[in-house]
mmCIF file of C-alpha atoms and ligand atoms in Angstrom:
data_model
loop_
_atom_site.group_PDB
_atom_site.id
_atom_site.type_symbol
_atom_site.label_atom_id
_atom_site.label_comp_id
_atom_site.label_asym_id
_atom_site.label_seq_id
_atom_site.Cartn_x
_atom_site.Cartn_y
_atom_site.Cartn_z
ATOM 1 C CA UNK A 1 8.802 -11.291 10.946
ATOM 2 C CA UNK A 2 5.878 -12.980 9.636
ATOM 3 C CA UNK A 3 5.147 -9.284 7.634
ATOM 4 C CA UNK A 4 8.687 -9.505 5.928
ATOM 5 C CA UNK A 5 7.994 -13.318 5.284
ATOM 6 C CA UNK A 6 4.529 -12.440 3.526
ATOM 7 C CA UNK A 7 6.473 -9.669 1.113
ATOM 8 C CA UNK A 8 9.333 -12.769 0.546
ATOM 9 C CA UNK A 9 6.692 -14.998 -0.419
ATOM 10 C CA UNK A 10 4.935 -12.626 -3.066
ATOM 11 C CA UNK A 11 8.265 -11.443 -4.438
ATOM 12 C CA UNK A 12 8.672 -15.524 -4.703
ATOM 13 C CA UNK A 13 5.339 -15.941 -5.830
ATOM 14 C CA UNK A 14 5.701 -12.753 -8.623
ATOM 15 C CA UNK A 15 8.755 -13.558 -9.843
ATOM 16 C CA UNK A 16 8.949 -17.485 -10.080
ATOM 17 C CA UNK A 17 6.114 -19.649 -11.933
ATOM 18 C CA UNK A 18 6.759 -22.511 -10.210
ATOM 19 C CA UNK A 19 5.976 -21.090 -5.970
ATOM 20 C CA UNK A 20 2.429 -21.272 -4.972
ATOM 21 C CA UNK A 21 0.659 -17.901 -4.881
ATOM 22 C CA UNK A 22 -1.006 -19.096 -1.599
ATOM 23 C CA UNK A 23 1.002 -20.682 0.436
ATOM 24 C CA UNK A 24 4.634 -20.446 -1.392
ATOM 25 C CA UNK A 25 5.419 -23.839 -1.394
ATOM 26 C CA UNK A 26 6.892 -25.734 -4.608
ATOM 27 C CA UNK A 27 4.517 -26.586 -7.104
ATOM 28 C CA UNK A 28 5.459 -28.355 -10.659
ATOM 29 C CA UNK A 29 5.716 -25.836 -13.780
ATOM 30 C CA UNK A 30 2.119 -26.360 -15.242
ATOM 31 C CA UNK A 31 -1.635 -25.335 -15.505
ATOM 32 C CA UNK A 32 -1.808 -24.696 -11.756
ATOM 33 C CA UNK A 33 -0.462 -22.109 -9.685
ATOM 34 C CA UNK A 34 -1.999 -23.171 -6.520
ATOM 35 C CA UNK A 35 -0.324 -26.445 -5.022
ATOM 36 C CA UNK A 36 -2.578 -29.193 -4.493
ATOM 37 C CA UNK A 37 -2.814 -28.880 -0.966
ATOM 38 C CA UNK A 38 -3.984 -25.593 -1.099
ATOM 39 C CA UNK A 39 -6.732 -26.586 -4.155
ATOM 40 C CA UNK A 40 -7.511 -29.445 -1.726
ATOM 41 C CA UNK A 41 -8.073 -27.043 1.158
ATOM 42 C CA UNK A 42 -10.774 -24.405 -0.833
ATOM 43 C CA UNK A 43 -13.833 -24.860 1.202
ATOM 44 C CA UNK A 44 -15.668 -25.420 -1.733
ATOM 45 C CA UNK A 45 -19.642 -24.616 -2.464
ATOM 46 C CA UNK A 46 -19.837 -27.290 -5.235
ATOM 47 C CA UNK A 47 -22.622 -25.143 -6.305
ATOM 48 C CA UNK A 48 -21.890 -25.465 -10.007
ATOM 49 C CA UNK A 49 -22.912 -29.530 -9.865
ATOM 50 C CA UNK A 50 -26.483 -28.327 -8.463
ATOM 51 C CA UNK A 51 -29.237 -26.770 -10.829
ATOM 52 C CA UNK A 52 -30.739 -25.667 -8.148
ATOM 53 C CA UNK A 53 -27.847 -24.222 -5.525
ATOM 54 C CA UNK A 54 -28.860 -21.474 -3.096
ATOM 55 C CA UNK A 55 -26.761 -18.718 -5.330
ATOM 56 C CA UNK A 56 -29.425 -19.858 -8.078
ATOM 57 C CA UNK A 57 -32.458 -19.213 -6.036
ATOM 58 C CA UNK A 58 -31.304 -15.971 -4.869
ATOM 59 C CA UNK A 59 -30.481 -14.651 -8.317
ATOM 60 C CA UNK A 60 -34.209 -16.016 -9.868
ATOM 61 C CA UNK A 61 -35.750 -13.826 -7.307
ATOM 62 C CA UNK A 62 -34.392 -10.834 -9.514
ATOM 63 C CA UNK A 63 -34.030 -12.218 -13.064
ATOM 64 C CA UNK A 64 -34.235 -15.501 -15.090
ATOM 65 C CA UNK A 65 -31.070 -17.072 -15.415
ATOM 66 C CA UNK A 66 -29.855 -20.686 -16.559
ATOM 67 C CA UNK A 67 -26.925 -21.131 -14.215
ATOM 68 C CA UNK A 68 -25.754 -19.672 -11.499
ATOM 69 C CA UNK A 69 -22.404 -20.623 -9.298
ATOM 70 C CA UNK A 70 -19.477 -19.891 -7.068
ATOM 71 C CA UNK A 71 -16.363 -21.617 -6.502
ATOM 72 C CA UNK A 72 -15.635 -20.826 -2.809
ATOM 73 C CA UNK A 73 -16.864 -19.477 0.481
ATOM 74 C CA UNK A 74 -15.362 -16.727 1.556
ATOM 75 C CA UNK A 75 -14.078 -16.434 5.578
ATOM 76 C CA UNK A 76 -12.549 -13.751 6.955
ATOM 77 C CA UNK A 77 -9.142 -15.099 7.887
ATOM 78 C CA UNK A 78 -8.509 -17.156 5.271
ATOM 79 C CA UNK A 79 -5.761 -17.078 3.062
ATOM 80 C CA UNK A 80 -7.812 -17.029 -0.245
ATOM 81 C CA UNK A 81 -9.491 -13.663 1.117
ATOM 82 C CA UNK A 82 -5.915 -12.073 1.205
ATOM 83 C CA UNK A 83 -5.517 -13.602 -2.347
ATOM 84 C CA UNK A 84 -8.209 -12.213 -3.895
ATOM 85 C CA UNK A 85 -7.190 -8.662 -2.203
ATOM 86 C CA UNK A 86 -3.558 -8.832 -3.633
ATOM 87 C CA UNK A 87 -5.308 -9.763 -6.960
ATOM 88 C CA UNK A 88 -7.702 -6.755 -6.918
ATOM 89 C CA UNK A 89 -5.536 -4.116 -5.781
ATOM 90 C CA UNK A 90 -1.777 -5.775 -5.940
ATOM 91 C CA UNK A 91 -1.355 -6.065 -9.111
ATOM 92 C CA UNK A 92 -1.278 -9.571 -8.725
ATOM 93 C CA UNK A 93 -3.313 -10.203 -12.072
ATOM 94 C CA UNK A 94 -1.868 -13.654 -12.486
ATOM 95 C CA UNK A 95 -3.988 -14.620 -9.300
ATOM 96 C CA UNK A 96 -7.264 -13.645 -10.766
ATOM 97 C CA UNK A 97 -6.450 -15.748 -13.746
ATOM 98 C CA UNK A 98 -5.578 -18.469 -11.472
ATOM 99 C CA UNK A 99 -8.892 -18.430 -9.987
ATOM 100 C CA UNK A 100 -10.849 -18.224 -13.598
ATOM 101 C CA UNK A 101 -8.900 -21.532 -14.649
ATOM 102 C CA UNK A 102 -10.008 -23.394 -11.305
ATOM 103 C CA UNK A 103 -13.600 -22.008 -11.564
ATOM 104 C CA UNK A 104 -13.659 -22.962 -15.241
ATOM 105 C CA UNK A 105 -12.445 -26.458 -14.461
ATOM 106 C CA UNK A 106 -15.442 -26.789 -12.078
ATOM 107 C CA UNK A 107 -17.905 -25.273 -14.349
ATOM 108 C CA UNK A 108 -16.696 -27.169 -17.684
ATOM 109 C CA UNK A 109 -16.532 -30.621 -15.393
ATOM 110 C CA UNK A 110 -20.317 -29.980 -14.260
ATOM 111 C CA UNK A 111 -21.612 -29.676 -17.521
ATOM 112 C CA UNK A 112 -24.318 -27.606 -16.849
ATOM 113 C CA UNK A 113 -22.506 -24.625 -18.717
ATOM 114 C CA UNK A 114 -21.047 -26.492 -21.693
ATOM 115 C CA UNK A 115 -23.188 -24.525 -24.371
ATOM 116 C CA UNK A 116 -21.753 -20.949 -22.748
ATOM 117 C CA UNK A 117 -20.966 -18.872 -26.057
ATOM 118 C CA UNK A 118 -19.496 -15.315 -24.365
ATOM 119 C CA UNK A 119 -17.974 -14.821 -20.884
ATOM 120 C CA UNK A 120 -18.601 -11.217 -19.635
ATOM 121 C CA UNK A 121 -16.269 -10.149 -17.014
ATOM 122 C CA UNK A 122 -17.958 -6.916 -14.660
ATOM 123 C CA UNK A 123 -16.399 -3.650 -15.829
ATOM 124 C CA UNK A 124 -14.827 -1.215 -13.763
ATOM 125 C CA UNK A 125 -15.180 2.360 -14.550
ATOM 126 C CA UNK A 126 -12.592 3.979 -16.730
ATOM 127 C CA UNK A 127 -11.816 5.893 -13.623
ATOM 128 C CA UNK A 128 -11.099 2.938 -11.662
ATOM 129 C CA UNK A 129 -9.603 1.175 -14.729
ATOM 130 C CA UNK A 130 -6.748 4.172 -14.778
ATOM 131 C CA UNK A 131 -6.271 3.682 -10.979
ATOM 132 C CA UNK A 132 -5.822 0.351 -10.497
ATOM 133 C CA UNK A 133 -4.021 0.038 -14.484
ATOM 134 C CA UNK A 134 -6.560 -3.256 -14.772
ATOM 135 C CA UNK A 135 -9.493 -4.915 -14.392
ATOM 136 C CA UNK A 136 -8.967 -8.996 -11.960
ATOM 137 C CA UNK A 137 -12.369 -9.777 -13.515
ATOM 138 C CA UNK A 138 -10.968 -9.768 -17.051
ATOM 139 C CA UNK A 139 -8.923 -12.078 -15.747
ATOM 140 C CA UNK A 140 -11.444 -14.079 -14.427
ATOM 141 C CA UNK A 141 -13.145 -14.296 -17.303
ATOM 142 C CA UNK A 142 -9.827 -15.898 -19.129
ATOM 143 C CA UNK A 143 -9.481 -18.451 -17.195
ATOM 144 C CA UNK A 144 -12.841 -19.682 -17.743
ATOM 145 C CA UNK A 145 -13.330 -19.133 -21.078
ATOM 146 C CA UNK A 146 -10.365 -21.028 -22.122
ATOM 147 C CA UNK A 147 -11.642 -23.843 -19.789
ATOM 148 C CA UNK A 148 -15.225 -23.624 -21.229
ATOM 149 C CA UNK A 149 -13.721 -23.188 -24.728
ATOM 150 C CA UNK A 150 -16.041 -19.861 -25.101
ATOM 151 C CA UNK A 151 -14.959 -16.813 -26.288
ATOM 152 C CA UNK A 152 -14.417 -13.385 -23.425
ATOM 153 C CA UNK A 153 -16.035 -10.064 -24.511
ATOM 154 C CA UNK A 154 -14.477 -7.407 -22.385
ATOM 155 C CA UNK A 155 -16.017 -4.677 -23.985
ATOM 156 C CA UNK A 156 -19.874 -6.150 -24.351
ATOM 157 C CA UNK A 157 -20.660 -3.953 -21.068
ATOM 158 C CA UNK A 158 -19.503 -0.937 -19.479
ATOM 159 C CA UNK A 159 -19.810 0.948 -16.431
ATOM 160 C CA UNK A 160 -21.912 4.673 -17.192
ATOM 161 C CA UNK A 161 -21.443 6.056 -13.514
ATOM 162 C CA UNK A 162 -18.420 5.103 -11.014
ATOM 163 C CA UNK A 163 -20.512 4.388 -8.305
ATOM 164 C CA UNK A 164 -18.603 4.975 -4.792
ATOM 165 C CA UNK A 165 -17.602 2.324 -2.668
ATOM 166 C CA UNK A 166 -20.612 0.544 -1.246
ATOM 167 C CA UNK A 167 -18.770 -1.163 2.021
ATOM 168 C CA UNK A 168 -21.152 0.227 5.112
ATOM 169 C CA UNK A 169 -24.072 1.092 3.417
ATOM 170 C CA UNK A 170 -27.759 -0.471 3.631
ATOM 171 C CA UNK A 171 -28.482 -3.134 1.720
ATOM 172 C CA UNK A 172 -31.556 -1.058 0.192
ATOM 173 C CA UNK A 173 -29.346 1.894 -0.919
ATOM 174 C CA UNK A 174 -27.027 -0.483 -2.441
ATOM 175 C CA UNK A 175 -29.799 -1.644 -4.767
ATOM 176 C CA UNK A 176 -30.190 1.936 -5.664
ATOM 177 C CA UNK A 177 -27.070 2.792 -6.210
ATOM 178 C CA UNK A 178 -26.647 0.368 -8.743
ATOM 179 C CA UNK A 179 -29.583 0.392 -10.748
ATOM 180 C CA UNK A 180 -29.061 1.420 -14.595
ATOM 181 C CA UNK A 181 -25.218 1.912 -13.931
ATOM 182 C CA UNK A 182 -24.468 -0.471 -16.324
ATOM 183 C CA UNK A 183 -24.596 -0.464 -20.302
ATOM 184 C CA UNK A 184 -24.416 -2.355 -23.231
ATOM 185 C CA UNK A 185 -22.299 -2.185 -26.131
ATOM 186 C CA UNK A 186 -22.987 -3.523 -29.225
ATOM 187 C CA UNK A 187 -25.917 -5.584 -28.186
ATOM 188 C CA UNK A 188 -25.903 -7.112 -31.608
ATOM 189 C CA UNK A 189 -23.161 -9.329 -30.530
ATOM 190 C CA UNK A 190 -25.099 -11.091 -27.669
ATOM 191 C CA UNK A 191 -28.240 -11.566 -29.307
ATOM 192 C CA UNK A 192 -29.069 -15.168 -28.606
ATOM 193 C CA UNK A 193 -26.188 -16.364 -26.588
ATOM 194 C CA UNK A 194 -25.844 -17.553 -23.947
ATOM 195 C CA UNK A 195 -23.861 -15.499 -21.909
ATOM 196 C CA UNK A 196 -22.197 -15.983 -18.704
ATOM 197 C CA UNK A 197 -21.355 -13.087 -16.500
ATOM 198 C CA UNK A 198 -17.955 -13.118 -14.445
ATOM 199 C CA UNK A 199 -17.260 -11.461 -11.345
ATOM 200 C CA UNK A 200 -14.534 -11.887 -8.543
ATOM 201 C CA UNK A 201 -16.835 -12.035 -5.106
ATOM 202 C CA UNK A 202 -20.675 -12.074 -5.010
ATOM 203 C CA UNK A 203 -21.469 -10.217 -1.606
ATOM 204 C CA UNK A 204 -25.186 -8.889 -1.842
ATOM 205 C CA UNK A 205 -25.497 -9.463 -6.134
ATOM 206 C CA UNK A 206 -26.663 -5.895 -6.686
ATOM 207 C CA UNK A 207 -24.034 -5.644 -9.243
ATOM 208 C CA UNK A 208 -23.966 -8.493 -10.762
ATOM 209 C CA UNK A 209 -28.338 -8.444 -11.053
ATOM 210 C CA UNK A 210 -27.591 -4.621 -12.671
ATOM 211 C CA UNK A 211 -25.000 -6.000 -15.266
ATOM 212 C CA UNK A 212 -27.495 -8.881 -15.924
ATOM 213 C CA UNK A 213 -30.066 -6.598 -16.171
ATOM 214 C CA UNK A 214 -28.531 -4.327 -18.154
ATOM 215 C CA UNK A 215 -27.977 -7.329 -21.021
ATOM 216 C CA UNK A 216 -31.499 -8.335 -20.889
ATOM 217 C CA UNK A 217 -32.967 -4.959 -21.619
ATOM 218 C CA UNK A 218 -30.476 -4.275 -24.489
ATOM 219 C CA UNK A 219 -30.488 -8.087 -26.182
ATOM 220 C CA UNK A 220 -33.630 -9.838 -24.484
ATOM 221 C CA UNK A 221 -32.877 -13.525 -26.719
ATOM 222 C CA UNK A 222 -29.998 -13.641 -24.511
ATOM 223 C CA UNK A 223 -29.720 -16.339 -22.057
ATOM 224 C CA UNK A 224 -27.602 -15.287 -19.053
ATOM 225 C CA UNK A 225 -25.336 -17.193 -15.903
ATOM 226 C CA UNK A 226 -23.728 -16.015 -13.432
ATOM 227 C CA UNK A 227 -20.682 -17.411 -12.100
ATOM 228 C CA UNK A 228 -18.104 -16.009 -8.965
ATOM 229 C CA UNK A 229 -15.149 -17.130 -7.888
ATOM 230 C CA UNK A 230 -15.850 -16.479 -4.522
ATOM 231 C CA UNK A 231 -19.576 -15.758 -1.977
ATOM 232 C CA UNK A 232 -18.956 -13.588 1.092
ATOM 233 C CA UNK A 233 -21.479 -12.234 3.231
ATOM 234 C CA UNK A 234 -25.244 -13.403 4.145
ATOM 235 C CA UNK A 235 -25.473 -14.811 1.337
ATOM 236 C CA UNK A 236 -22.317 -17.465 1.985
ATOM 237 C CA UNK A 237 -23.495 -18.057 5.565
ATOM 238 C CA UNK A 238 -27.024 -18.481 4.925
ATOM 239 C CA UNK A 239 -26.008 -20.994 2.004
ATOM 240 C CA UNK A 240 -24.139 -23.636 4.633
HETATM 241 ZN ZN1 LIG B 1 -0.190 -23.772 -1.578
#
């Protein structure tokens, strides 16, 4: 029952604007597609009003960055989890750019990330790209670049090896695995921005350190952020 109610809410939520994509209920035809009991309900990190948030501390221990945030903690039977699964691999799309337009809001309303000049969304590899027909980062990245009022380069990196899945492994082999995977193209574009990197989840920031990594060595004037919708894992737990 409750299986068959899930698939009647998504068809809902897919074909009408005005359902909420978490929860189903009514919401008014407008920015939002999450009602405001469900916004209200995030559990929040309000990282992006701190300079100095624990997401921030971890990431200067592996590069310099200016800014560094994510929207929401991440628990394992919470509705937003099973949103940001349906938008990865549902091709729920619109719930990606859902989440980019509420972490924008919280990024533009902290002001720490006002001068942002590119958003940067973490490529997938072509591979993956063909598989899944798109990218929920991109997506992301939309939503917060229209709130920031910067512009989205979804072709500034890409992704040189499809690394497999990295669910099970040590944290020390993920490290390996994604060192130099990324690269930059057209580095000429991001010289002397400041550019903010976009991803869906931050779990152990391997990836998102390579990307950032991968910018730095190509266009070193650049000045990077990082920003996430969501923070799973040690990292989420250790942060409370
Ligand atoms: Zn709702």
């Amino acid at each position: 029952m409750s299986m068959l109610h899930d698939i009647y809410r998504d068809i809902l939520a897919f074909v009408f604007h005005d359902t909420c994509v978490i929860c189903g209920a009514h919401v008014e035809r407008g920015v939002h597609r999450v009602c405001m009991k469900c916004r209200y309900n995030l559990p929040r990190t309000l990282f992006a009003f701190r300079p100095d948030n624990p997401v921030k501390e971890y990431f200067d221990n592996h590069f310099e960055s200016v800014n560094c945030a994510s929207l929401f903690y991440l628990k394992a039977d919470n509705k937003w989890k099973r949103a940001l699964y349906r938008s990865k691999y549902g091709q729920e799309w619109f719930i990606a750019r859902q989440l980019g337009i509420m972490l924008g809001g919280e990024l533009l309303d902290s002001g720490l990330y006002s001068d942002v000049d590119i958003v940067v969304p973490v490529p997938l590899h072509w591979r993956k790209l063909l598989q899944r027909g798109y990218n929920q980062s991109n997506y992301i990245a939309d939503g917060v670049a229209e709130a920031l009022g910067a512009k989205v380069c979804r072709n500034a990196l890409y992704r040189r090896i499809n690394n497999p899945p990295q669910a099970g492994q040590m944290i020390g082999e993920r490290w390996d695995n994604v060192d130099e995977i990324f690269a930059v193209r057209r580095p000429e574009k991001l010289h002397g921005k400041h550019v903010l990197i976009v991803d869906d989840v931050l779990t152990t920031g391997a990836t998102l350190c390579s990307c950032a990594r991968a910018i730095l060595q190509a266009a070193p004037s650049c000045r990077i952020s990082i920003a996430t919708a969501a923070v799973a894992g040690k990292l989420a737990r250790r942060s409370r």
